[in-house]
XYZ file of C-alpha atoms in Angstrom:
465
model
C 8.138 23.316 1.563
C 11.673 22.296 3.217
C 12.617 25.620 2.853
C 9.754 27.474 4.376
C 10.026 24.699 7.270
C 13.512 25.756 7.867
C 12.964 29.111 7.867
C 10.970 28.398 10.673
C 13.553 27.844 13.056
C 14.212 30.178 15.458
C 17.956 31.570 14.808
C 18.194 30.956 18.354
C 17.750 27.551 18.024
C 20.902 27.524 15.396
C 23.224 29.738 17.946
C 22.727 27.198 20.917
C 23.059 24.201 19.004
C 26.728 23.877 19.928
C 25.508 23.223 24.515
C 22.334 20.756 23.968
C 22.118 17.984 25.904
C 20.860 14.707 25.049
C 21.589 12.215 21.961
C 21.910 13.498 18.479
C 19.423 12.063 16.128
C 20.689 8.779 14.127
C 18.675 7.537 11.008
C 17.937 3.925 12.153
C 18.682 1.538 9.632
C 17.159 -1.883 9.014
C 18.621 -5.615 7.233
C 16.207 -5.654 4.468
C 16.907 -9.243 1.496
C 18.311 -7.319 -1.699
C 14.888 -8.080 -3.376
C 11.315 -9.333 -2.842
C 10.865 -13.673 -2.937
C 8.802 -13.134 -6.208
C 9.956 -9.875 -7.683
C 12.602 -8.581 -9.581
C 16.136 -7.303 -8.074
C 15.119 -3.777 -10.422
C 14.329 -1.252 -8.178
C 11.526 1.513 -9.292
C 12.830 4.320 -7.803
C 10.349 6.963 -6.698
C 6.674 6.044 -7.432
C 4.776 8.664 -5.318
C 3.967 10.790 -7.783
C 2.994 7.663 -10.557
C -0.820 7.913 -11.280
C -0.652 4.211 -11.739
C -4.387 3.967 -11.706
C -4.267 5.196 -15.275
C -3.533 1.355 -16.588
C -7.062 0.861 -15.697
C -7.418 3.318 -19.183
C -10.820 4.236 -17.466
C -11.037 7.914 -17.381
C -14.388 8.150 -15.001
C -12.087 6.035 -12.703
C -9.270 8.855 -12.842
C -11.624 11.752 -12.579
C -12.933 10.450 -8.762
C -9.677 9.717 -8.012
C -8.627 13.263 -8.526
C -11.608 14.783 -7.249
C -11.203 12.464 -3.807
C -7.544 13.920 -3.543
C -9.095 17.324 -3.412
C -12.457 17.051 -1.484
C -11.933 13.961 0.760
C -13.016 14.696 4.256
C -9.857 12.356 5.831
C -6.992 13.748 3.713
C -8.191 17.535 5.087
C -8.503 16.906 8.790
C -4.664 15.392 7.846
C -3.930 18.843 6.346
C -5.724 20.656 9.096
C -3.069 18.813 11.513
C 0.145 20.150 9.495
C -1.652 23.403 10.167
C -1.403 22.306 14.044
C 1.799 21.105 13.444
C 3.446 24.126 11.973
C 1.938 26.488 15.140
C 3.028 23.946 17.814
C 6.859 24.585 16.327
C 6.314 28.202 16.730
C 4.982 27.289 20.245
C 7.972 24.910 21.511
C 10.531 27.532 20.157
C 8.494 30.821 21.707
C 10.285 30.702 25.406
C 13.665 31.052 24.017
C 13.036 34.677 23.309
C 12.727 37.647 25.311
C 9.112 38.109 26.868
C 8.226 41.365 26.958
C 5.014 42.559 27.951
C 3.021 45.834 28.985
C 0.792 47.459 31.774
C -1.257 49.754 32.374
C -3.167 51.778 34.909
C -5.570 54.869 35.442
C -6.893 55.693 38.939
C -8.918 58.259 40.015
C -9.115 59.361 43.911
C -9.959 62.103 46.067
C -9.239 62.893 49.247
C -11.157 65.658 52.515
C -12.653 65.953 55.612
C -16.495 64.933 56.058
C -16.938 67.998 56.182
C -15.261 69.743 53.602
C -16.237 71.798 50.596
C -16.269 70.452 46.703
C -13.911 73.054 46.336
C -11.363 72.205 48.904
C -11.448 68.099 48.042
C -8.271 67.171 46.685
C -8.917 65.052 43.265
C -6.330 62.811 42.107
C -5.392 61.234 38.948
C -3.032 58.604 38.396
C -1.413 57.020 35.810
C 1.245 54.162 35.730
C 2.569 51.678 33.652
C 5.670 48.820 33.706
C 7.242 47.110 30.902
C 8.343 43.794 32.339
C 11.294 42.221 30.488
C 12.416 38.295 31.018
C 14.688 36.068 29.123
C 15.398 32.589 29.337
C 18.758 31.766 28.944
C 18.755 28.205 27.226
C 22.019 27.108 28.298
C 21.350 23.257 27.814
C 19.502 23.280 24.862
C 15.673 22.911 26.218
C 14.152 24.751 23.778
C 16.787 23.956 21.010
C 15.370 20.211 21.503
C 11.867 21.204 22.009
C 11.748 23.054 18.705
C 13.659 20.369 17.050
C 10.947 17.995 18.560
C 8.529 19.815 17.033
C 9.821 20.048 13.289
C 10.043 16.174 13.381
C 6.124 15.591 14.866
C 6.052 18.681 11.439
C 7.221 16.161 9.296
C 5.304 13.179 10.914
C 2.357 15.342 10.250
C 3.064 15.344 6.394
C 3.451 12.274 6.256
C 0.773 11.678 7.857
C -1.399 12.984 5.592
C 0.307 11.691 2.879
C -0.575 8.197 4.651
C -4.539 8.927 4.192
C -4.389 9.961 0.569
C -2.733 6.815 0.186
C -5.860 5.339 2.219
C -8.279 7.192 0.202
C -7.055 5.881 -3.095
C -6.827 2.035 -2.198
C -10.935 2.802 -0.969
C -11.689 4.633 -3.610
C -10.530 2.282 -6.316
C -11.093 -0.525 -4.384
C -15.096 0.656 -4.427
C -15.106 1.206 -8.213
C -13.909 -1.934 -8.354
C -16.460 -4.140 -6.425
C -19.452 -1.557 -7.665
C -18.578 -2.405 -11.505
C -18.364 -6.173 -10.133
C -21.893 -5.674 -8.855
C -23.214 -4.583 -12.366
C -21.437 -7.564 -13.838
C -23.145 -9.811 -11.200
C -26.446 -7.859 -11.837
C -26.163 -8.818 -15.437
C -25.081 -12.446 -15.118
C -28.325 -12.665 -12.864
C -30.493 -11.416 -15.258
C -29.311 -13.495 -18.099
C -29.493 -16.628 -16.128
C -32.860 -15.990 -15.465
C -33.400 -15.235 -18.872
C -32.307 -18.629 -19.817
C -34.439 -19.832 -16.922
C -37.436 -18.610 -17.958
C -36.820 -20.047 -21.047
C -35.988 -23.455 -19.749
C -39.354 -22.930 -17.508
C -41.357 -22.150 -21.051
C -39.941 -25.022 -22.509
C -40.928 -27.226 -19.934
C -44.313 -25.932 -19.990
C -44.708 -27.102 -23.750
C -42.576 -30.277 -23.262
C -45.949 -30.738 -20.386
C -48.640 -29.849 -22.721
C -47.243 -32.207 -25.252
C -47.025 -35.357 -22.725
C -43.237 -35.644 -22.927
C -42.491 -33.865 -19.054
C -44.180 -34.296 -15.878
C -45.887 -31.706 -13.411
C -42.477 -31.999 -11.064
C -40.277 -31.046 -13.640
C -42.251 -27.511 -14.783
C -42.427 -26.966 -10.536
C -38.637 -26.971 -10.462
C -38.045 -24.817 -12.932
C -40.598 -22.544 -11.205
C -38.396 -22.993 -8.189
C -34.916 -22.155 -10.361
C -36.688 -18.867 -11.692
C -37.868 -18.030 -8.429
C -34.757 -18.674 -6.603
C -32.519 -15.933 -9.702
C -35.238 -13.691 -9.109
C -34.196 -13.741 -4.996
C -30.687 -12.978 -5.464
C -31.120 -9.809 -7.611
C -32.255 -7.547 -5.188
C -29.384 -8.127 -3.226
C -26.974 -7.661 -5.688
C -28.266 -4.498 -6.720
C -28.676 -3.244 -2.720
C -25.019 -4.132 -2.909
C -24.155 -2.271 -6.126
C -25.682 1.251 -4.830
C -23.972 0.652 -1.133
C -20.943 1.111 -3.694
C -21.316 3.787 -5.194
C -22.611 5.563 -1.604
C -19.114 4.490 -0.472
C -17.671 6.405 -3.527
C -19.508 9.301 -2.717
C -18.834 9.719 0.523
C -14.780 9.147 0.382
C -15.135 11.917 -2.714
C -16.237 13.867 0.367
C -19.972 14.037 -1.505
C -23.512 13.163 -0.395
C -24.586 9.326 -0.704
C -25.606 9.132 -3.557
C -24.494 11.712 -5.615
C -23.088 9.682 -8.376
C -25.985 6.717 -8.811
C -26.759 8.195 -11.556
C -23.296 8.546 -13.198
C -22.346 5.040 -12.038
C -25.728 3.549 -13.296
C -24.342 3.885 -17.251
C -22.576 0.112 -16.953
C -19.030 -0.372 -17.795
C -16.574 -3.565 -17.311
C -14.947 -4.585 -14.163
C -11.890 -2.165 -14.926
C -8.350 -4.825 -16.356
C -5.223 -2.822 -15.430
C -2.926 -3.046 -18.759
C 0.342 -2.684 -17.484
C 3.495 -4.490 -16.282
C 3.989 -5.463 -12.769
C 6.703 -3.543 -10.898
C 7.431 -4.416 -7.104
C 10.998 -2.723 -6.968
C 12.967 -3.861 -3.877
C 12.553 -3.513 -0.298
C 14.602 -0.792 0.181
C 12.398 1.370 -2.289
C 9.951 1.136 0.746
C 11.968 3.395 3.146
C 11.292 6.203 0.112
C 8.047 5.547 -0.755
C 5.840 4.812 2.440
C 4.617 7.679 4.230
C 4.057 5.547 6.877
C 7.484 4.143 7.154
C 8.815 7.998 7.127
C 6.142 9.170 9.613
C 7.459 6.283 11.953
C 10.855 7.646 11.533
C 10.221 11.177 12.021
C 8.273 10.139 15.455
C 11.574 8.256 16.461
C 13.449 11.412 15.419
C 10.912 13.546 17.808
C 11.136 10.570 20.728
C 15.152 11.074 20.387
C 14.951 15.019 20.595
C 12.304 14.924 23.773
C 14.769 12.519 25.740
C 17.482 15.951 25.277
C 14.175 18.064 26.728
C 13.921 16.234 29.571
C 17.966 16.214 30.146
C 17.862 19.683 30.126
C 15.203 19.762 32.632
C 17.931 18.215 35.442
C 20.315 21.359 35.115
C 20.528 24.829 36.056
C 18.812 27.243 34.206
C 19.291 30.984 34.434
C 16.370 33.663 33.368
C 17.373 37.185 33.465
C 14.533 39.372 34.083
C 13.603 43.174 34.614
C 11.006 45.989 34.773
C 10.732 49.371 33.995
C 8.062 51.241 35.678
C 6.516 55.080 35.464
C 3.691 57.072 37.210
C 2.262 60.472 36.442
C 0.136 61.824 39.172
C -2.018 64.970 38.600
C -4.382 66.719 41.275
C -5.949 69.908 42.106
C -2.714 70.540 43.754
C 0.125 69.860 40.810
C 1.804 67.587 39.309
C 3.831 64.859 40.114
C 6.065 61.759 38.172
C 8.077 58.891 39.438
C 9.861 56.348 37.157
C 11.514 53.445 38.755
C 13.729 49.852 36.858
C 14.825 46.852 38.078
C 17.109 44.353 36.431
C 18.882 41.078 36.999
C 19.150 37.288 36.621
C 17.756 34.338 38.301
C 19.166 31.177 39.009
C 17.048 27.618 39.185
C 18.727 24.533 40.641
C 17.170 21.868 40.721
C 18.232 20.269 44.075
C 15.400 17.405 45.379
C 12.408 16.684 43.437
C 11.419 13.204 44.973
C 13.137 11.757 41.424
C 10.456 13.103 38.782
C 12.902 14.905 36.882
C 15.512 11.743 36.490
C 12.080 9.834 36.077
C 11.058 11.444 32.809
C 14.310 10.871 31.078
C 14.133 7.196 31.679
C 10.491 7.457 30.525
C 11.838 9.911 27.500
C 14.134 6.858 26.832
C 11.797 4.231 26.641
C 9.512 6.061 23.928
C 12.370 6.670 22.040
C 13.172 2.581 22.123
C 9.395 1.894 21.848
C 9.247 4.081 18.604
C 11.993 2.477 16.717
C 10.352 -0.696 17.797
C 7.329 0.545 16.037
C 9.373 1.471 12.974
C 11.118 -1.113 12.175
C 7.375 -3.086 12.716
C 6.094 -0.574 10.004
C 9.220 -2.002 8.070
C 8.454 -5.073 8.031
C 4.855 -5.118 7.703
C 5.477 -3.058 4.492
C 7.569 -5.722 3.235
C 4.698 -8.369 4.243
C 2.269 -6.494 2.362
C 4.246 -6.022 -0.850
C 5.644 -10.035 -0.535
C 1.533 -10.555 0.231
C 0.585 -8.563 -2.939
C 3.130 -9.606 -5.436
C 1.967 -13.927 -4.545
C -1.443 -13.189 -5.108
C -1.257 -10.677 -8.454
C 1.315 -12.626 -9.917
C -0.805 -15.730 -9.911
C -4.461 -13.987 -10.193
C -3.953 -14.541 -14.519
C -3.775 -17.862 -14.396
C -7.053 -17.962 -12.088
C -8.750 -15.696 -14.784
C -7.674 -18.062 -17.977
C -8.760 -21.188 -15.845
C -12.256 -19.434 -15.095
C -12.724 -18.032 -19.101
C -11.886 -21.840 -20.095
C -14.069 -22.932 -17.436
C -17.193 -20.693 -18.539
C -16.971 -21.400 -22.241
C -16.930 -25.561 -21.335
C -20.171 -24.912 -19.342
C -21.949 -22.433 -21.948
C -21.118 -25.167 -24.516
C -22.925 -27.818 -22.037
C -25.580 -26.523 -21.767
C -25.929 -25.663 -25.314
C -25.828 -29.718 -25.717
C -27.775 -30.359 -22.906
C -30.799 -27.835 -23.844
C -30.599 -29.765 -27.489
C -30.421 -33.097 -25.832
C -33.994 -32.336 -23.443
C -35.617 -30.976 -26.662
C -34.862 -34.312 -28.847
C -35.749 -35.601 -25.572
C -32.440 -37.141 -25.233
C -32.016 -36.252 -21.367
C -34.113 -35.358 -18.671
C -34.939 -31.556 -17.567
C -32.534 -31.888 -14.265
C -29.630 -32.610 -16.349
C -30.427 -29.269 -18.182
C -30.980 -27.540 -14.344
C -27.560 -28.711 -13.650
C -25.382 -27.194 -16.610
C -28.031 -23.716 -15.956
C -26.563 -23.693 -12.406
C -22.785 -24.610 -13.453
C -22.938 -22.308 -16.259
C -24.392 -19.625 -13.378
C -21.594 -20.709 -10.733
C -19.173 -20.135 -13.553
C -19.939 -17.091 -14.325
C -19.959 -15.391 -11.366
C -16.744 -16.843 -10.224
C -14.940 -15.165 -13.746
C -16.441 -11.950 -13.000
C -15.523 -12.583 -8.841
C -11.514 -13.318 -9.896
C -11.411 -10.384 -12.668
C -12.651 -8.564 -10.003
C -9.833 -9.736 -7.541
C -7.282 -9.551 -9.856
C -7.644 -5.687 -9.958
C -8.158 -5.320 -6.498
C -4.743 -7.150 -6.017
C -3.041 -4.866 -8.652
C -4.004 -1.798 -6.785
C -3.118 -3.592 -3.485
C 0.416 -3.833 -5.021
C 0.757 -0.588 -6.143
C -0.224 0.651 -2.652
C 1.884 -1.232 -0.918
C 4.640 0.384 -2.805
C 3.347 3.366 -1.694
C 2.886 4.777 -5.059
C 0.510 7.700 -6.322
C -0.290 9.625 -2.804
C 1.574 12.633 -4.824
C 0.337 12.643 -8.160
C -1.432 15.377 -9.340
């Protein structure tokens, strides 16, 4: 692809290189710490092209992500605009060479007295044609910076796009994600009402036996009643998922309810964590590179509008030829003209000087916005690596904390059979056990979330095939 962007370059553009005006481009640099606050000092060289996703070891998962790379509606609009891109180089670049273009003309005339004969009318046919000629001379390098303005917004383009298959993988995991959550939810729901149901039927016998009261078999009523509420929302929730999923797969909504609706396990990534170091960023982020390529195109532009304030010199000609036949003979005429044209710029009220101090100031506002790109990059991975690094220790706490209450409520439910306790103390370990539950399922959830919000951040996978 470098090559065939090269290629691209007018050889004028090489030839004039030596008389451009303006500042040559400088790669900015930026002080970046030698590693992350809770990383390693290791870096991890180029991820781009790491399907990282794969640790997940879910091959459905895989399959959309690969089919979203291909037929997401966002990543090709972004490859439509390289296609923009690529012309508008062709476009900056076209005045440096000779314009050449060519008329045309046929008339037909006659010519008589009012009161002359068909026969004595003279008929005349004319044709003519010019081949105007004009050339540009780009002394200061105006269209030498143009083009070279345009091969940077080229590259800004790429990585542009590169930027929204980046985006489309973070949503499209990141929907998998919460939809298998949803079903995990969805099942916790339904065996907590399960349970309450059964605590309900108990009650009911405990009644008809004189050993609970009316109350108690109305608020189990109410517990049963009040599951049953919260399932339809989990499952509206669930299918909004899997809509999202079709829709960034660049399908209709609902394409894959039936795929998704075969439940699997809130997906556990099974792989080491790998942050690299902050300068891995400046490779890996498209969005870092596509800031620096618009700084590269801000920096050309303030040469365009240099060359703008000198003289510029267009030589220009025309070559022109008419045949002329009538009823009375023939007759040809061929004329040319040729010779240059001088522009000074001499007063223009101060627009010209005007747009280089404006050409200026987007150059300094655009390496203002890179180095903000670097550093929010650096946020998000320092943002990333706190939470994942810490998200296991949630999970274990959660697991512990769900077994305790399943084995309270085990005691409890034998306790209110012997009698032993009363039917809210049984209500309370249902609800704990409930709370519990959905918490574990909540932070598994979370935790890989957070491992593909660290993986992005790295700007790792947008190139994997």
């Amino acid at each position: 692809m470098l090559l065939r962007r090269i290629a691209s370059v007018p050889l004028l553009m090489v030839f004039l290189s030596g008389c451009v005006v303006g500042p040559d481009y400088v790669a900015p640099t930026a002080a970046l710490p030698d590693k992350f606050s809770e990383g390693s000092s290791q870096p991890v060289g180029d991820v781009t092209d790491v399907a990282w996703w794969s640790a997940f070891n879910d091959p459905l998962l895989t399959g959309y992500v690969q089919q979203g790379m291909v037929q997401n509606l966002s990543v090709l609009q972004a490859l439509e605009r390289i296609v923009q891109a690529e012309t508008n180089v062709i476009s900056a670049t076209a005045g440096a060479y000779p314009q050449v273009n060519l008329n045309g003309s046929d008339t037909v005339g006659a010519s008589g007295g009012d009161g002359a004969s068909a026969q004595s009318r003279k008929i005349t046919n004319t044709f003519g044609g010019s081949v105007p000629v004009s050339w540009v001379l780009d002394l200061f390098g105006l269209y030498a910076r143009s083009g070279e303005a345009a091969l940077d917004q080229l590259d800004a383009a790429y990585a542009s796009a590169d930027v929204a298959k980046l985006t489309l993988i973070s949503q499209l995991i990141d929907a998998y994600i919460a939809a298998r959550l949803y079903q995990e939810r969805l099942a916790i729901a339904r065996s907590n009402l399960n349970s309450r149901r059964e605590t309900l039927r108990l009650t009911q016998f405990q009644l008809d036996a004189g050993a609970a009261s009316r109350l108690d078999v109305v608020q189990s009523e109410g517990l049963v009643n009040a599951q049953l509420s919260t399932i339809p929302q989990l499952e509206a929730d669930y299918r909004k998922q899997v809509y999202a999923l079709s829709t960034l797969m660049g399908l209709p909504a609902a394409t894959l309810i039936d795929q998704m609706n075969k439940v699997k396990p809130i997906p556990v990534a099974k792989a080491r964590l790998a942050s690299g170091v902050p300068a891995d960023l400046i490779r890996n982020r498209p969005d870092i590179r596509g800031a620096e390529r618009n700084l590269a195109a801000a920096t050309a532009n303030i040469g365009v509008a240099e060359a703008q304030l000198y003289p510029s010199i267009s030589l220009g000609g025309t070559i022109k030829a008419s045949v002329s036949g009538s009823s009375l003979g023939n007759a040809g005429m061929s004329s040319w003209s040729f010779g240059p044209t001088l522009n000074l710029p001499i007063f223009d009220g101060g627009a010209l000087r005007a747009n280089v101090t404006s050409s200026e100031s987007q150059a300094r506002e655009a390496y203002l916005a890179w180095k903000q790109t670097v550093l929010n990059a650096v946020q998000e991975v320092e943002s990333a690596l706190a939470q994942v690094t810490r998200d296991g220790r949630t999970v274990a706490s959660l697991r512990a904390t769900v077994a305790s209450y399943r084995d309270a409520l085990s005691l409890s439910t034998s306790s209110y059979k012997d009698g032993a306790i009363s039917l809210l103390d049984v209500l309370d370990a249902q609800r704990a056990v409930s709370d519990a539950e959905a918490n574990l399922a909540n932070a598994i959830a979370q935790q890989a979330s957070d491992f593909v919000a660290l993986n992005v951040a790295i700007g790792g996978g947008y190139a994997a095939q």
